[in-house]
Short mmCIF file of C-alpha atoms and ligand atoms in Angstrom, two decimals:
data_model
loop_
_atom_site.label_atom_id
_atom_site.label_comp_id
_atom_site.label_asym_id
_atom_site.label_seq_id
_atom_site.Cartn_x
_atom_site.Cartn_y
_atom_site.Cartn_z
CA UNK A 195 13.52 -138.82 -190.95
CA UNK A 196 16.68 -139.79 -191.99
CA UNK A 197 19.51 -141.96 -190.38
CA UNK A 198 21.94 -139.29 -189.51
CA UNK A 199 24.78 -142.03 -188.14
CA UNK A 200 25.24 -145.51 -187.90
CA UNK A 201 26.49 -146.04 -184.24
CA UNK A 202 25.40 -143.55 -181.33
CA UNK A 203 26.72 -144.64 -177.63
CA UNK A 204 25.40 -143.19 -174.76
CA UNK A 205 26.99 -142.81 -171.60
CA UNK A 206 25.60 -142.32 -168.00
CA UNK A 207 21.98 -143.42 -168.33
CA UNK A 208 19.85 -140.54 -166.89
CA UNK A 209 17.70 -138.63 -167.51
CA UNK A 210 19.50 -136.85 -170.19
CA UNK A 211 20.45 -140.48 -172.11
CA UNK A 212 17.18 -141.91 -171.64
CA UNK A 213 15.23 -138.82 -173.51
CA UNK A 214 18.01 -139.08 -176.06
CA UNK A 215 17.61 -142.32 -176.80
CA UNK A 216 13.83 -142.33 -176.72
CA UNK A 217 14.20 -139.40 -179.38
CA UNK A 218 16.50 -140.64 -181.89
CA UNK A 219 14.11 -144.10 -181.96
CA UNK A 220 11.03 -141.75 -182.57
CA UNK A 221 12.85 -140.47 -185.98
CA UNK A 222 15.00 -143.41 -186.79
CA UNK A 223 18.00 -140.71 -186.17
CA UNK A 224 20.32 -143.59 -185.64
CA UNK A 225 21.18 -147.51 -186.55
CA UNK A 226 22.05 -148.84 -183.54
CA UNK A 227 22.41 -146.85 -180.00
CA UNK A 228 24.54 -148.80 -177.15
CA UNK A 229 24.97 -147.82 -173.60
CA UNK A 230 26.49 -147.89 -170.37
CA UNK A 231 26.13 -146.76 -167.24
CA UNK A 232 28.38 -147.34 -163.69
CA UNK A 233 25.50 -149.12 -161.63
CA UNK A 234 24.90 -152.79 -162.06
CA UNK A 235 21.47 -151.54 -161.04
CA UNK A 236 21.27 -148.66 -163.52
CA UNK A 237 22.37 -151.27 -166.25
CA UNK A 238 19.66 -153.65 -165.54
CA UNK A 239 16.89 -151.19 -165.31
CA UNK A 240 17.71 -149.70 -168.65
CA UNK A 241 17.84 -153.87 -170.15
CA UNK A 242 14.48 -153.96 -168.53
CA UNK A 243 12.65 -151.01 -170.28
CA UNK A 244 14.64 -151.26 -173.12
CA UNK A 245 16.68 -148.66 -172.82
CA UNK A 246 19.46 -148.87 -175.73
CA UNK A 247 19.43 -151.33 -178.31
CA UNK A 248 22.50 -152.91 -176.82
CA UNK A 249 23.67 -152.13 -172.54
CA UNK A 250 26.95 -152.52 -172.29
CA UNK A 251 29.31 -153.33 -169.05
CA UNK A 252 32.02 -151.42 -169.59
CA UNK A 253 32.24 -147.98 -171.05
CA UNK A 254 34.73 -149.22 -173.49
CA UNK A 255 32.69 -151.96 -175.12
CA UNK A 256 30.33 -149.18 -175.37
CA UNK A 257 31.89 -146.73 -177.63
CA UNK A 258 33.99 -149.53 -179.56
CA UNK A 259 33.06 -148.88 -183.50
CA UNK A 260 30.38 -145.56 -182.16
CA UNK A 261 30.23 -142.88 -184.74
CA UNK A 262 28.85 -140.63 -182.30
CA UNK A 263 29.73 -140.89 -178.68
CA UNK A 264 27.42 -138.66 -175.87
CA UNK A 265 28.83 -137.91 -172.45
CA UNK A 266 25.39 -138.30 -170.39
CA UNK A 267 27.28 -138.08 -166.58
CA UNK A 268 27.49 -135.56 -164.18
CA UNK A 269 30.22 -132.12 -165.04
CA UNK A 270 32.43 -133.30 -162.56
CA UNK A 271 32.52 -136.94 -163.72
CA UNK A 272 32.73 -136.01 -167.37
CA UNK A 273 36.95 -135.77 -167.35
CA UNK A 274 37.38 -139.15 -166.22
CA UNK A 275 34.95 -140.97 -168.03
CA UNK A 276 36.48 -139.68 -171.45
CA UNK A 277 40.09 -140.92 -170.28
CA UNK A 278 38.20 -144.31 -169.28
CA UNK A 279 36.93 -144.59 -173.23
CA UNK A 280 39.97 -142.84 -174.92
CA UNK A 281 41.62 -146.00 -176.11
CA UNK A 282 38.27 -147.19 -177.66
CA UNK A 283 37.34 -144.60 -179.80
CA UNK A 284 36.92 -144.84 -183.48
CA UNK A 285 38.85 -142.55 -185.90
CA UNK A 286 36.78 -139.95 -187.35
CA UNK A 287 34.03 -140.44 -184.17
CA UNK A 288 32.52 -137.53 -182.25
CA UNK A 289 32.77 -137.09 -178.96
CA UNK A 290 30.03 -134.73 -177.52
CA UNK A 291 28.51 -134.14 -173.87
CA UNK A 292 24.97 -132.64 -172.53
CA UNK A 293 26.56 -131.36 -169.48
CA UNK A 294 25.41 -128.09 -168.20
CA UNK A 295 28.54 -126.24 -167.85
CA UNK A 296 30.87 -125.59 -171.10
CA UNK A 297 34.04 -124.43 -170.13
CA UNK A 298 35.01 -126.74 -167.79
CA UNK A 299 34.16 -129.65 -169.61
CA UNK A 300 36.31 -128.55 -172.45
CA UNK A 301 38.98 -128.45 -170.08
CA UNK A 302 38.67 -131.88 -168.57
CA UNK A 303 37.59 -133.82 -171.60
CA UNK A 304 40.00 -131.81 -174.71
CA UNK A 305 43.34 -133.44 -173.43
CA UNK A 306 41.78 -136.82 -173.49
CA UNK A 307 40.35 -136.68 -177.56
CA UNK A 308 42.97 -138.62 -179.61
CA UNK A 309 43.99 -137.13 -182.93
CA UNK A 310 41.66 -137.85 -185.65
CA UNK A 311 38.48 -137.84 -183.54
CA UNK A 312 35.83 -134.59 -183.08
CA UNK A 313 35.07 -132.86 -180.06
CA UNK A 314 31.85 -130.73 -180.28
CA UNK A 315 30.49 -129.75 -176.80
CA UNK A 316 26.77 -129.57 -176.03
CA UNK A 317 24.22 -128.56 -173.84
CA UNK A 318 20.56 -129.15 -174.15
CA UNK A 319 18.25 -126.68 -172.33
CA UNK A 320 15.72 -129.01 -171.45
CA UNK A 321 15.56 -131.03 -168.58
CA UNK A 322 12.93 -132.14 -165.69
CA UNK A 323 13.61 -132.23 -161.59
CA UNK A 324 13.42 -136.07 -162.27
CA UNK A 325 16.61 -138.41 -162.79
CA UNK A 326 17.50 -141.79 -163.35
CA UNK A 327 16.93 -144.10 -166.66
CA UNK A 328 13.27 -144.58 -166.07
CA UNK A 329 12.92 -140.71 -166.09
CA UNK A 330 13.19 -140.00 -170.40
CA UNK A 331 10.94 -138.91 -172.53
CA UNK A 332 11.07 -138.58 -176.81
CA UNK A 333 9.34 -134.89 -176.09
CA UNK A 334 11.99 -133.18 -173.83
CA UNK A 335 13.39 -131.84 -176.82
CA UNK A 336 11.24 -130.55 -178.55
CA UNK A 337 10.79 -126.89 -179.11
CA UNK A 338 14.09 -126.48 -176.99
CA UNK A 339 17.17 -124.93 -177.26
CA UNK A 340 20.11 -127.21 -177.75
CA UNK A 341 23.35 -124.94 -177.48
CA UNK A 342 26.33 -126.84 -179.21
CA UNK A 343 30.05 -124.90 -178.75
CA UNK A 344 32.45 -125.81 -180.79
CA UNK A 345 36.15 -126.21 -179.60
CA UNK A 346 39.09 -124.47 -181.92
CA UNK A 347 39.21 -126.33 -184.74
CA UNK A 348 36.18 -128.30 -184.39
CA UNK A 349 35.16 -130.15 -188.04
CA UNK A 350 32.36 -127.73 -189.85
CA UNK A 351 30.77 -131.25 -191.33
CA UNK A 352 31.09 -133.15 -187.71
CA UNK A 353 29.49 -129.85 -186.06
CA UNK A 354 26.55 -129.78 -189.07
CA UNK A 355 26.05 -133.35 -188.09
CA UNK A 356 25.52 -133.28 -184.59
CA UNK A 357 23.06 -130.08 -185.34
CA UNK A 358 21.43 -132.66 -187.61
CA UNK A 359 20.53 -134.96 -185.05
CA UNK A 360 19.38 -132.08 -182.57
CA UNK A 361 17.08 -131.29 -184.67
CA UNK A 362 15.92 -134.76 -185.60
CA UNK A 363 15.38 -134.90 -181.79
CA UNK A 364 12.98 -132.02 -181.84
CA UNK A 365 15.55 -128.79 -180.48
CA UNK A 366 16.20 -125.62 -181.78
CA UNK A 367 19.88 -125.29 -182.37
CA UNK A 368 22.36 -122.44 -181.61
CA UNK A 369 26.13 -121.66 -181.59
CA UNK A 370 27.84 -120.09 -178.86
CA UNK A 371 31.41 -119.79 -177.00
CA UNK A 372 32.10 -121.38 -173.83
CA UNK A 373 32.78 -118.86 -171.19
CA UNK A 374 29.10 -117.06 -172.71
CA UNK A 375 27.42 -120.05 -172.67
CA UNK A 376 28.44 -120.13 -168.84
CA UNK A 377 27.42 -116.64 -168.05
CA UNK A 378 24.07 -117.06 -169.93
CA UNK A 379 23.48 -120.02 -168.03
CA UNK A 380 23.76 -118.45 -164.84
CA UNK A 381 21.54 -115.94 -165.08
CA UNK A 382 18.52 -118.22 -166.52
CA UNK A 383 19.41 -121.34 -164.71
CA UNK A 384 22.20 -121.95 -162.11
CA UNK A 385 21.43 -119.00 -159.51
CA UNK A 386 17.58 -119.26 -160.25
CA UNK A 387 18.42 -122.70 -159.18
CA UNK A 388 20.84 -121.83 -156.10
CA UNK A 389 17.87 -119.79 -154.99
CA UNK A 390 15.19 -122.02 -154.84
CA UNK A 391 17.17 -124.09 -152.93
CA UNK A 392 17.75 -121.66 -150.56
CA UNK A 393 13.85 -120.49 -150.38
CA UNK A 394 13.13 -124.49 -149.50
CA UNK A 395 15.69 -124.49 -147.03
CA UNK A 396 14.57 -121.65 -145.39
CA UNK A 397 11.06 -122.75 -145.10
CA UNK A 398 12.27 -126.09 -144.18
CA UNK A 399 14.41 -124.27 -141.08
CA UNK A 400 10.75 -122.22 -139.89
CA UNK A 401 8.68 -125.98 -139.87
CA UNK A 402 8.57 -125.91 -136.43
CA UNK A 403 6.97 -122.69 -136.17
CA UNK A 404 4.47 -123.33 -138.79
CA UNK A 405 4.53 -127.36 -138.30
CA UNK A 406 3.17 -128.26 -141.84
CA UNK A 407 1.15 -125.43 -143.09
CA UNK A 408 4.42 -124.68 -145.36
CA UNK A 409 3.42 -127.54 -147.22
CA UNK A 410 -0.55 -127.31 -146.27
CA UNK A 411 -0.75 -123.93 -147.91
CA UNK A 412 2.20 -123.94 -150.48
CA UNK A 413 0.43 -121.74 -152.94
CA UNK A 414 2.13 -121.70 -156.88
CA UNK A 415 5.26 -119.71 -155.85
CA UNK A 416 6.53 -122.31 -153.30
CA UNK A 417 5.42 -125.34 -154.85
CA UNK A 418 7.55 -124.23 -158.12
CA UNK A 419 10.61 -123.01 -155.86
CA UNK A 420 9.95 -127.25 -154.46
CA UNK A 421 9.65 -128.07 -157.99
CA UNK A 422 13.34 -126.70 -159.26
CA UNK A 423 14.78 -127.68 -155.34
CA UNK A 424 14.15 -131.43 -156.30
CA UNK A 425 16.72 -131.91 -158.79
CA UNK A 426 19.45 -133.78 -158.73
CA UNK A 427 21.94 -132.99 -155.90
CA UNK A 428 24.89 -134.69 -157.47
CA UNK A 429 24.35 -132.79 -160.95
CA UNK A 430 23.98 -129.50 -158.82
CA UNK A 431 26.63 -129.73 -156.76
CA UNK A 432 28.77 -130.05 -159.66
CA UNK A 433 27.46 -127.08 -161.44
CA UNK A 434 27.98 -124.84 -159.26
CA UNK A 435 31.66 -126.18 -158.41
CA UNK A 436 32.39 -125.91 -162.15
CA UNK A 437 30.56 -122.67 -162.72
CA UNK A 438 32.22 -120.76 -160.01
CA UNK A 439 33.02 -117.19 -161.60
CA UNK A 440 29.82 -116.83 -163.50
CA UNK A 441 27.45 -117.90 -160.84
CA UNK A 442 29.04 -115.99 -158.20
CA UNK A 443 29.01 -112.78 -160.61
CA UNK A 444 25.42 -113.04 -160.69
CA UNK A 445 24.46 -113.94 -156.97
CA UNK A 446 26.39 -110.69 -156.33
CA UNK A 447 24.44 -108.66 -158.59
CA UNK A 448 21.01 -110.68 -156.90
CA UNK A 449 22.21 -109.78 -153.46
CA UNK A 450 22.62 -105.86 -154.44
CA UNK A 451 19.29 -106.05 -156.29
CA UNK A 452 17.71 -108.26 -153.22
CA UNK A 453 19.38 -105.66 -150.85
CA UNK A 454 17.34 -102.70 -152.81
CA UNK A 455 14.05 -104.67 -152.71
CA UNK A 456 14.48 -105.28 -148.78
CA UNK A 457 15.15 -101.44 -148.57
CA UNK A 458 11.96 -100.26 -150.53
CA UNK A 459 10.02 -102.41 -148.31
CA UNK A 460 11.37 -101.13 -145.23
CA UNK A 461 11.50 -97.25 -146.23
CA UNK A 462 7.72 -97.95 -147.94
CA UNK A 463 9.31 -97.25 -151.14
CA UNK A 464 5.80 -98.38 -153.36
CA UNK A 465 6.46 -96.61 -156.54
CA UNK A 466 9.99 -98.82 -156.12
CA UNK A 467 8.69 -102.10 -155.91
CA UNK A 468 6.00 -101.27 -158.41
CA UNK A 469 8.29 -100.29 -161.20
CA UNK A 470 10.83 -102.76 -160.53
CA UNK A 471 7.78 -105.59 -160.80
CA UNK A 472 6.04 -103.90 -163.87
CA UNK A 473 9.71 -104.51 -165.56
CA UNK A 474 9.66 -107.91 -164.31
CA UNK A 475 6.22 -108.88 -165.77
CA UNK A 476 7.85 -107.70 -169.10
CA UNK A 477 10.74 -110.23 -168.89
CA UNK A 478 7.21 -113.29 -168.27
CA UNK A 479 6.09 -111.84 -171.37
CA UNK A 480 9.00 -112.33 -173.12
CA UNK A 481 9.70 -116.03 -172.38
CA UNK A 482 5.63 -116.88 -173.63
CA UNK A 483 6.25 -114.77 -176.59
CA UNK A 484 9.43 -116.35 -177.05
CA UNK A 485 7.25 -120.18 -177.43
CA UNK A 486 9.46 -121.13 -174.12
CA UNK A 487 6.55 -121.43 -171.46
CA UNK A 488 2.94 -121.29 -171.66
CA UNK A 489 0.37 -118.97 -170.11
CA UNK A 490 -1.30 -121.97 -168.76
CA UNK A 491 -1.66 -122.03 -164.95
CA UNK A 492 0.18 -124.51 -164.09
CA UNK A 493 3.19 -122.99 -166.56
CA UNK A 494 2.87 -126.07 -168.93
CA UNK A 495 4.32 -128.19 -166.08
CA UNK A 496 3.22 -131.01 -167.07
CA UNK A 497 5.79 -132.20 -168.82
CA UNK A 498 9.23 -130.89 -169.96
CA UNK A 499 10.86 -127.83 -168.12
CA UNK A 500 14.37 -126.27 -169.22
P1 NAP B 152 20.94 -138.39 -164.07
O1 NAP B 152 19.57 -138.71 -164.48
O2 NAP B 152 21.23 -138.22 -162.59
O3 NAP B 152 21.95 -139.52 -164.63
C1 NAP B 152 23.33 -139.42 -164.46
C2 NAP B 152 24.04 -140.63 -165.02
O4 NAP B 152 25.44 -140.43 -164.80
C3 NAP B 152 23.67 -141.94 -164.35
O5 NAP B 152 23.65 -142.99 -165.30
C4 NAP B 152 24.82 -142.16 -163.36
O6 NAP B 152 25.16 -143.50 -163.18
C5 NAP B 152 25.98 -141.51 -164.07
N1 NAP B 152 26.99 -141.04 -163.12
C6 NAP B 152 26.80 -140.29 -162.01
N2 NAP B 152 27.97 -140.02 -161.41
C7 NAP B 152 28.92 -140.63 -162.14
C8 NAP B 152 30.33 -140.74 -162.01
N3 NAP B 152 30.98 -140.15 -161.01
N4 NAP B 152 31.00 -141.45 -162.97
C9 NAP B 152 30.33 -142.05 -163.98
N5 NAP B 152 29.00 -141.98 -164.15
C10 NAP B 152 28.30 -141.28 -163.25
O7 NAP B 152 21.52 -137.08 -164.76
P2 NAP B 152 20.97 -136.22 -166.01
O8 NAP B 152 19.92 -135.29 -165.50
O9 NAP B 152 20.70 -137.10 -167.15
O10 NAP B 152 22.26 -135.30 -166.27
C11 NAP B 152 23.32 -135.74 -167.07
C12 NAP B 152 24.10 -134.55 -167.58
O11 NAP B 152 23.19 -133.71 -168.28
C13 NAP B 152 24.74 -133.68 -166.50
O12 NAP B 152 26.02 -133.28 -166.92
C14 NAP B 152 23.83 -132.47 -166.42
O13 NAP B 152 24.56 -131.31 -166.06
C15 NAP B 152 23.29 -132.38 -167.83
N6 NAP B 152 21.96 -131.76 -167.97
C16 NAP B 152 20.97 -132.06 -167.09
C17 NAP B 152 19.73 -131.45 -167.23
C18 NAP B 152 18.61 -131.73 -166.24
O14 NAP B 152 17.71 -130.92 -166.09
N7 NAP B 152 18.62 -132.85 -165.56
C19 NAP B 152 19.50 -130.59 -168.31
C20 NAP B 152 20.51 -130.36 -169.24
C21 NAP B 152 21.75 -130.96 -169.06
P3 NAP B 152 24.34 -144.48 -162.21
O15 NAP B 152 22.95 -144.51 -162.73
O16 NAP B 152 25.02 -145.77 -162.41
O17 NAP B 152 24.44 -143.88 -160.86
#
């Protein structure tokens, strides 16, 4: 594959950055990728694997001379991180993220872009319950949807380059506007998310009655709901701060529809709960036939999940 740009910098070494840089070395996508993270200790265990071709130890020294620069921190962490680097950035760079909510980034990071450089937002839809720069893998990409949303004005040849190196990472690569991308997100990640916390927390609260046969007998259902409940609190917290509106648009509608579930079951509505879960089974359908999840029993969790 071809070189797509000369300097990438990466910053916040996660699990994001890691798989980033791990993909861009498969294809050669870049000529030299520097990084930085806060943690002394995050720093030194990216030197140690190899993480980056060059770790940094300020944020700053980082992005100096970086054609492309890639936001790799937490939503709420994303503002001032971009005033930190500011002053350092090259004319002509681009500044993009991978954080999980659009609009708000926009918001914190667009008044700190100098004239002269790009700012194309991003947001890849892959991502594992694991974090950390030991956690990256070249394949998270691949076969996923990387959403980019472009900001008024954003440069049609900086925007067709950052698509380039998407796909040189593996993803499938969409357009979309910010406050969409935030209600599609939502539905198909954030509240599935918010409730699987909740279902662990719940069964967490009812351990004394059952002392450990929620975790002795966790058949597929629970174990996944574990699964998704792992994730990063930090990154989670500060989705669903930033993501306020949408999410709680959609927890509303989940309560009604929850509400009508709980009311079948009571009344012994059957034909109810059979239709409703006949639609359901569609929506499964959908996602395999769609090339997002496998029919394998184990969901093709042995890797990558978005
Ligand atoms: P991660 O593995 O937890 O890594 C986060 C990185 O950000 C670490 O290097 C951490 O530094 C740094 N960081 C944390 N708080 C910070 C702060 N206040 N200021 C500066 N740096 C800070 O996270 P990740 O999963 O790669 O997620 C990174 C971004 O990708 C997030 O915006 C998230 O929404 C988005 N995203 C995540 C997923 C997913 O499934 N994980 C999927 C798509 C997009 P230290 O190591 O020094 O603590």
């Amino acid at each position: 594959m071809t070189q797509i740009y000369d300097r990438v910098a990466l910053i916040g070494l996660g699990l994001i950055a890691s798989s980033m840089f791990w993909a861009i070395k498969r294809s050669g996508l870049a000529g030299e990728v520097t990084g930085y993270a806060r943690s002394e200790a995050t720093r030194d265990t990216a030197r140690r694997i190899g993480l980056c071709d060059r770790v940094c130890d300020t944020a700053k020294e980082a992005v100096e001379g970086a054609d492309l620069v890639v936001l790799c921190v937490p939503v709420g962490a994303m503002g001032a991180v971009a005033a930190d680097i500011a002053s350092a950035l090259k004319p002509g760079a681009t500044v993009t993220d991978v954080g999980s909510v659009k609009r708000h980034v926009i918001q914190a990071v667009s008044p700190h872009i100098p004239e002269g450089v790009h700012f194309i937002p991003a947001h890849p839809l892959a991502g594992t319950e694991h974090s950390g720069p030991d956690s990256g893998f070249a394949e998270l990409f691949d076969n996923r949807w990387c959403l980019l949303v472009p900001v008024e004005g954003s440069d049609p040849d900086a925007i067709a380059r950052l698509r380039a190196l998407w796909e040189g990472m593996g993803s499938n690569v969409d357009e979309m506007d910010a406050d969409h991308h935030d209600l599609v997100l939502a539905v198909t990640s954030h509240a599935p998310h918010l409730i699987a916390y909740t279902m662990v927390g719940v069964a967490d609260d009812l351990r004394r009655v059952t002392d450990s046969e929620v975790i002795k007998y966790s058949a597929a259902g629970f174990r996944d709901f574990t699964r998704i409940a792992a994730s990063d609190p930090t990154m989670w917290r500060d989705v669903f701060l930033t993501n306020k509106d949408a999410t709680l648009e959609i927890l509303g509608r989940f309560t009604e529809e929850l509400f009508a579930l709980q009311r079948a079951i009571r009344t012994g509505d059957g034909e109810h709960l059979f239709d409703y879960f006949t639609r359901t089974r569609a929506i499964r359908r959908g996602i395999i036939d769609a090339g997002q999840d496998t029919d394998a029993p184990d969901f093709g969790r042995g890797k990558a999940n978005p």
